[in-house]
Amino acid sequence: MSHFLMNPVTLPSPAGPGLELRNRAFIAPMCQYSVEAEDGVPTDWHLAHLGAFAAGGFSLVTAEATAVEARGRISARDLGLWDDSQVPAHRRITDFVHSQGAAAAVQLGHAGGKASTHPWLPGAAEGTVPASDGGWATVGATDAPVLPDLDAPHALSEEELGLLVQAWADAARRADTAGYDAIQIHAAHGYLLHQFLSPLNNTRTDGYGGDERGRTRLLREVVAAVRAAWPAHKALGIRFSGTDWVDGGWDVDATARMAGELVREHGVGWVDLSSGGLGGPAAIPVGPGYQVSLADHVRAELAGTDAVVSAVGLIHNAMQAETILATGQADAVSIGRAALRDPHWAAHAASDLRVSAADSPAADQYWRANW
């Protein structure tokens, strides 16, 4: 019996066969706020957290938003790849993920005006962390606060943007040395690249603002720089907020246009669709699979390409995921909260779909569990 969720899928790359994955269950990047040393270096927590997903049968394990420069961290306890000293600890994780038959991806990002916030853990305070408490001055598309409770960032000059593009390329080279198989560029959730994309935030009047071509310029430059620094045989992906859910904001049609250009002209082979993060109040229809229609829309735009489109957002169980794939709304599913509750979600999904025990993606050490 064929099962869409458990069928292999390949993330294409400009050279070579691409990244073949054992199934279509991906791990979405999820910040853990667990770098207690505040140096961007992965810890035992990250090894256990990400390693459990690999042993639990997922095919692609994506590390959390990993900053391309220190001031780009969402919080001081986030991961980074802005320094060579951070690479060995990342390599420890990718080596273990590979040992379990899974592939490893890293989400490279920059929080921009949403940086220097408190770790989002129980009891977390809101707002920008002041310098007196370990925070730092933030940067953004403009000097207006991204959200009402955040400090105003410094508006990046064109020269500073050039340096930032280089930081992304340098982080990509470190990701290669660290053994990652794929990069996902973070252009979602109101962070820096999304701040440039959305007219809700980007009111610049220079070449990085104005019309859609200007607002998407930084993203195109980052993608081009990362693709040039990243080996041609390795897969490159991007996460969009498919819509701001606010009238006059970034929307799914603009996302589809941008995704089409990046896939057809810039070597992107994987597009992941989330939403929100800017503006408000936003009428977000939160519920099971509420973002799947965004993936469906973008997938239609990418018809005729071999790009893989993944859907994310309250995808809870195997039958829901199977239906999304069987009906052609997405090529893969990215699992977040459900995987936090059950790191073996993929292996359990295989059992729910009546995949034979011999074909289960679970680690051999767990065979007696009779998934």
XYZ file of C-alpha atoms in Angstrom:
371
model
C 0.000 0.000 0.000
C 1.373 3.419 -0.945
C 1.480 6.157 1.679
C 2.146 9.726 0.610
C 3.606 10.750 3.973
C 6.073 7.881 4.055
C 7.119 8.182 0.400
C 10.638 9.550 -0.228
C 11.053 13.069 -1.575
C 14.071 14.905 -3.009
C 14.969 18.543 -2.369
C 16.532 19.619 -5.679
C 19.849 21.428 -5.976
C 21.556 23.132 -8.939
C 24.093 20.284 -9.234
C 23.966 16.610 -8.423
C 20.944 14.484 -7.512
C 19.653 16.730 -4.733
C 18.894 15.747 -1.144
C 16.884 12.520 -1.007
C 14.789 12.208 2.146
C 13.246 9.001 3.474
C 9.774 10.482 3.967
C 7.844 13.737 3.845
C 7.709 14.442 7.580
C 10.027 17.374 8.359
C 10.825 19.031 11.671
C 10.024 22.735 11.705
C 12.665 24.965 13.313
C 11.688 25.729 16.903
C 13.655 28.078 19.151
C 14.688 26.511 22.444
C 16.271 29.513 24.214
C 18.762 27.145 25.797
C 22.193 28.649 25.119
C 22.851 29.561 28.737
C 26.374 30.804 27.947
C 24.832 33.283 25.477
C 27.595 32.541 22.961
C 25.484 30.976 20.197
C 27.062 27.538 20.691
C 24.711 24.505 20.667
C 24.486 22.599 23.938
C 23.619 19.089 25.084
C 19.990 20.222 25.091
C 20.113 20.883 21.341
C 21.762 17.516 20.708
C 19.082 15.684 22.691
C 16.229 17.794 21.281
C 17.165 17.494 17.606
C 18.602 14.002 17.905
C 15.327 12.653 19.279
C 13.516 13.734 16.120
C 16.037 11.915 13.937
C 15.673 8.745 16.016
C 11.915 9.250 15.938
C 11.678 8.839 12.185
C 11.603 12.340 10.732
C 13.474 12.708 7.451
C 14.656 16.318 7.744
C 15.543 17.848 11.112
C 15.801 21.644 10.964
C 17.691 23.469 13.694
C 16.115 26.584 15.153
C 16.616 30.137 13.893
C 20.400 30.509 13.919
C 21.734 34.039 13.821
C 24.145 35.201 11.130
C 25.458 37.875 13.506
C 25.244 38.309 17.259
C 22.870 41.277 17.138
C 20.531 39.213 14.940
C 19.547 36.846 17.745
C 15.927 36.858 18.855
C 17.241 36.458 22.382
C 20.689 36.169 23.921
C 20.091 32.431 24.371
C 19.716 31.630 20.660
C 21.999 29.637 18.375
C 24.484 31.290 16.052
C 26.807 30.653 13.126
C 28.549 34.009 13.074
C 31.860 32.642 14.368
C 34.017 29.628 13.506
C 34.111 28.627 17.181
C 30.432 27.696 16.970
C 30.925 25.131 14.200
C 32.162 22.043 16.156
C 29.090 21.888 18.385
C 26.835 22.126 15.337
C 28.850 19.319 13.757
C 28.208 17.118 16.787
C 24.475 17.453 16.125
C 24.605 16.853 12.381
C 26.786 13.774 12.872
C 24.197 12.245 15.196
C 21.265 13.176 12.938
C 23.040 11.493 10.015
C 23.728 8.387 12.103
C 19.944 7.952 12.433
C 19.290 8.087 8.697
C 17.932 11.622 8.686
C 19.195 14.817 7.050
C 20.044 18.025 8.912
C 19.015 21.546 7.952
C 19.654 24.867 9.641
C 17.489 27.961 9.518
C 19.711 31.008 9.038
C 18.088 34.186 10.231
C 18.330 37.689 11.620
C 15.677 39.103 13.924
C 16.290 42.747 12.987
C 14.020 45.034 15.012
C 12.568 41.995 16.829
C 15.972 41.056 18.282
C 17.180 41.478 21.880
C 13.976 40.134 23.406
C 13.472 37.914 26.433
C 13.713 34.136 25.909
C 10.166 32.915 25.202
C 9.950 30.586 28.181
C 7.317 30.408 30.948
C 7.020 33.742 32.714
C 8.930 35.659 30.039
C 8.687 39.437 30.095
C 7.709 41.386 26.990
C 9.565 44.107 25.151
C 13.175 44.741 24.217
C 15.776 43.735 26.785
C 17.673 46.877 27.876
C 21.449 47.023 27.645
C 21.635 47.088 31.434
C 20.131 43.581 31.452
C 22.242 42.170 28.648
C 20.318 43.476 25.661
C 21.656 45.387 22.675
C 20.721 48.010 20.108
C 18.707 46.512 17.268
C 18.685 47.234 13.536
C 15.903 47.155 10.974
C 14.496 48.298 7.687
C 13.444 51.605 9.249
C 13.780 53.382 12.581
C 10.165 52.668 13.540
C 9.441 49.986 16.160
C 8.429 46.721 14.507
C 5.825 46.137 17.234
C 4.475 48.641 19.784
C 6.268 47.065 22.767
C 9.698 47.003 21.097
C 12.408 49.661 20.996
C 13.005 51.579 17.781
C 15.819 49.986 15.747
C 18.588 51.691 13.822
C 17.651 51.903 10.129
C 20.298 50.022 8.150
C 22.132 51.991 5.488
C 22.809 50.534 2.058
C 26.453 50.015 3.034
C 25.420 48.198 6.208
C 23.064 46.009 4.193
C 25.982 44.930 2.028
C 27.876 43.812 5.123
C 24.821 41.940 6.327
C 24.488 40.057 3.040
C 28.120 38.999 3.475
C 27.340 37.804 7.009
C 24.672 35.510 5.572
C 27.144 34.096 3.045
C 29.768 33.550 5.754
C 27.229 31.740 7.922
C 26.357 29.509 4.966
C 30.013 28.489 4.622
C 30.102 27.623 8.315
C 26.909 25.607 7.920
C 28.634 23.564 5.232
C 31.642 22.928 7.473
C 29.219 21.971 10.260
C 27.787 19.206 8.079
C 24.331 20.589 7.352
C 22.639 19.171 4.264
C 20.260 22.073 3.648
C 19.831 25.719 4.589
C 16.478 27.379 5.151
C 16.646 31.178 4.894
C 14.290 32.761 7.425
C 12.129 35.357 5.679
C 9.109 34.990 7.972
C 7.555 35.870 11.338
C 8.340 39.581 11.277
C 12.108 39.161 11.393
C 14.551 41.196 9.321
C 13.938 39.864 5.811
C 10.184 39.915 6.388
C 10.524 43.465 7.733
C 11.885 44.447 4.325
C 9.284 42.462 2.363
C 6.194 43.853 4.043
C 4.819 47.318 3.249
C 3.494 47.344 6.812
C 7.077 47.858 8.006
C 9.182 48.876 5.010
C 8.561 52.553 4.322
C 12.029 53.183 2.879
C 12.351 55.402 -0.170
C 15.738 54.144 -1.413
C 16.488 51.094 -3.562
C 15.488 48.732 -0.732
C 11.970 50.111 -0.358
C 9.070 51.480 -2.300
C 7.516 49.045 -4.743
C 7.612 45.267 -4.514
C 10.838 45.064 -6.498
C 12.572 47.362 -4.041
C 11.158 45.668 -0.939
C 12.278 42.237 -2.173
C 15.777 43.396 -3.141
C 17.473 42.463 0.130
C 15.977 38.970 0.054
C 17.164 38.435 -3.524
C 20.670 39.593 -2.589
C 20.785 37.333 0.474
C 19.576 34.308 -1.485
C 22.088 34.950 -4.269
C 24.948 35.337 -1.790
C 24.015 32.216 0.159
C 23.562 30.177 -2.999
C 27.018 31.283 -4.212
C 28.631 30.349 -0.881
C 26.673 27.119 -0.392
C 27.855 24.061 -2.358
C 25.881 23.617 -5.580
C 25.018 20.017 -4.717
C 23.326 21.037 -1.455
C 19.695 22.105 -1.154
C 18.652 25.684 -0.400
C 15.256 26.538 1.054
C 13.319 29.513 2.331
C 10.549 30.076 4.862
C 8.032 32.795 4.071
C 5.253 34.291 6.051
C 2.798 33.681 3.233
C 0.599 36.513 4.451
C 0.574 39.158 7.164
C -3.189 38.580 7.557
C -3.532 42.382 7.429
C -4.993 44.426 4.568
C -2.230 46.228 2.722
C 0.454 43.885 4.018
C 2.568 41.189 2.432
C 0.196 38.603 0.955
C 0.099 35.180 -0.641
C 0.161 36.519 -4.190
C 3.375 38.440 -3.505
C 4.781 35.343 -1.797
C 3.989 33.201 -4.833
C 5.622 35.692 -7.190
C 8.764 35.872 -5.052
C 8.926 32.116 -4.588
C 8.631 31.598 -8.329
C 11.540 33.932 -9.016
C 13.762 32.403 -6.339
C 13.079 28.872 -7.568
C 13.446 29.600 -11.262
C 16.363 32.055 -11.118
C 18.240 31.650 -7.829
C 18.573 27.927 -7.145
C 16.029 27.629 -4.330
C 14.509 24.151 -4.231
C 12.419 24.147 -1.051
C 9.738 26.622 0.055
C 8.117 26.417 3.504
C 4.931 28.403 4.198
C 4.176 29.905 7.585
C 2.441 33.254 8.228
C 2.101 36.336 10.395
C 4.537 38.193 12.621
C 3.949 41.799 11.577
C 1.159 44.306 11.944
C -2.004 44.057 13.892
C -4.558 43.436 14.965
C -4.450 40.533 12.522
C -7.456 38.305 11.905
C -5.564 35.014 11.867
C -7.873 31.996 11.431
C -5.904 29.753 13.771
C -7.025 26.139 13.617
C -5.867 22.740 12.340
C -3.973 23.200 9.086
C -4.839 26.899 8.895
C -1.773 27.730 6.760
C -2.048 24.833 4.302
C -3.911 26.965 1.745
C -0.817 29.187 1.525
C 1.321 26.197 0.562
C -1.314 25.134 -1.964
C -1.295 28.596 -3.568
C 2.489 28.729 -3.847
C 2.682 25.144 -5.100
C 0.371 26.106 -7.962
C 2.720 28.960 -8.873
C 5.659 26.541 -8.913
C 3.961 24.029 -11.211
C 6.432 22.757 -13.776
C 9.385 23.034 -11.399
C 10.769 20.310 -9.154
C 10.702 22.532 -6.061
C 9.339 21.020 -2.855
C 6.693 23.003 -0.956
C 6.119 22.176 2.705
C 3.118 23.180 4.795
C 3.271 24.005 8.496
C 0.815 25.031 11.187
C -1.195 22.852 13.575
C -0.745 19.662 11.570
C -1.481 17.200 14.330
C -1.843 13.642 13.099
C -0.976 11.183 10.375
C -4.322 11.215 8.563
C -4.385 15.005 8.437
C -0.862 15.039 7.007
C -1.655 12.223 4.579
C -4.713 14.102 3.294
C -2.721 17.304 2.740
C -0.209 15.392 0.628
C -2.671 13.108 -1.151
C -4.771 16.063 -2.292
C -1.721 17.856 -3.675
C -1.824 20.841 -1.333
C 1.850 20.393 -0.395
C 4.762 18.064 -1.058
C 5.761 17.674 2.595
C 4.638 18.697 6.066
C 6.685 20.516 8.698
C 5.736 19.405 12.197
C 6.301 21.642 15.217
C 4.157 21.487 18.346
C 3.048 17.911 17.688
C 6.716 16.871 17.561
C 7.422 18.623 20.860
C 4.679 16.501 22.409
C 5.933 13.354 20.681
C 9.455 13.330 19.188
C 8.543 9.969 17.630
C 5.592 11.474 15.742
C 6.898 10.265 12.380
C 7.307 6.669 13.536
C 3.855 6.727 15.116
C 2.443 8.205 11.891
C 3.936 5.310 9.941
C 2.222 2.884 12.313
C -1.105 4.743 12.044
C -0.830 4.471 8.253
C -0.145 0.728 8.620
C 3.375 0.865 7.263
C 5.069 -2.459 7.969
C 7.431 -2.624 10.926
C 10.246 -3.469 8.521
C 9.701 -0.148 6.743
C 9.269 1.980 9.869
C 11.579 5.012 10.052
C 12.066 4.507 13.784
C 15.518 3.827 15.189
C 16.413 0.117 15.294
C 16.894 0.353 19.036
C 13.142 0.941 19.426
C 11.917 -2.025 17.369
C 10.371 -3.716 20.399
C 7.915 -0.854 20.776
C 5.955 -2.315 17.815
C 5.073 1.044 16.348
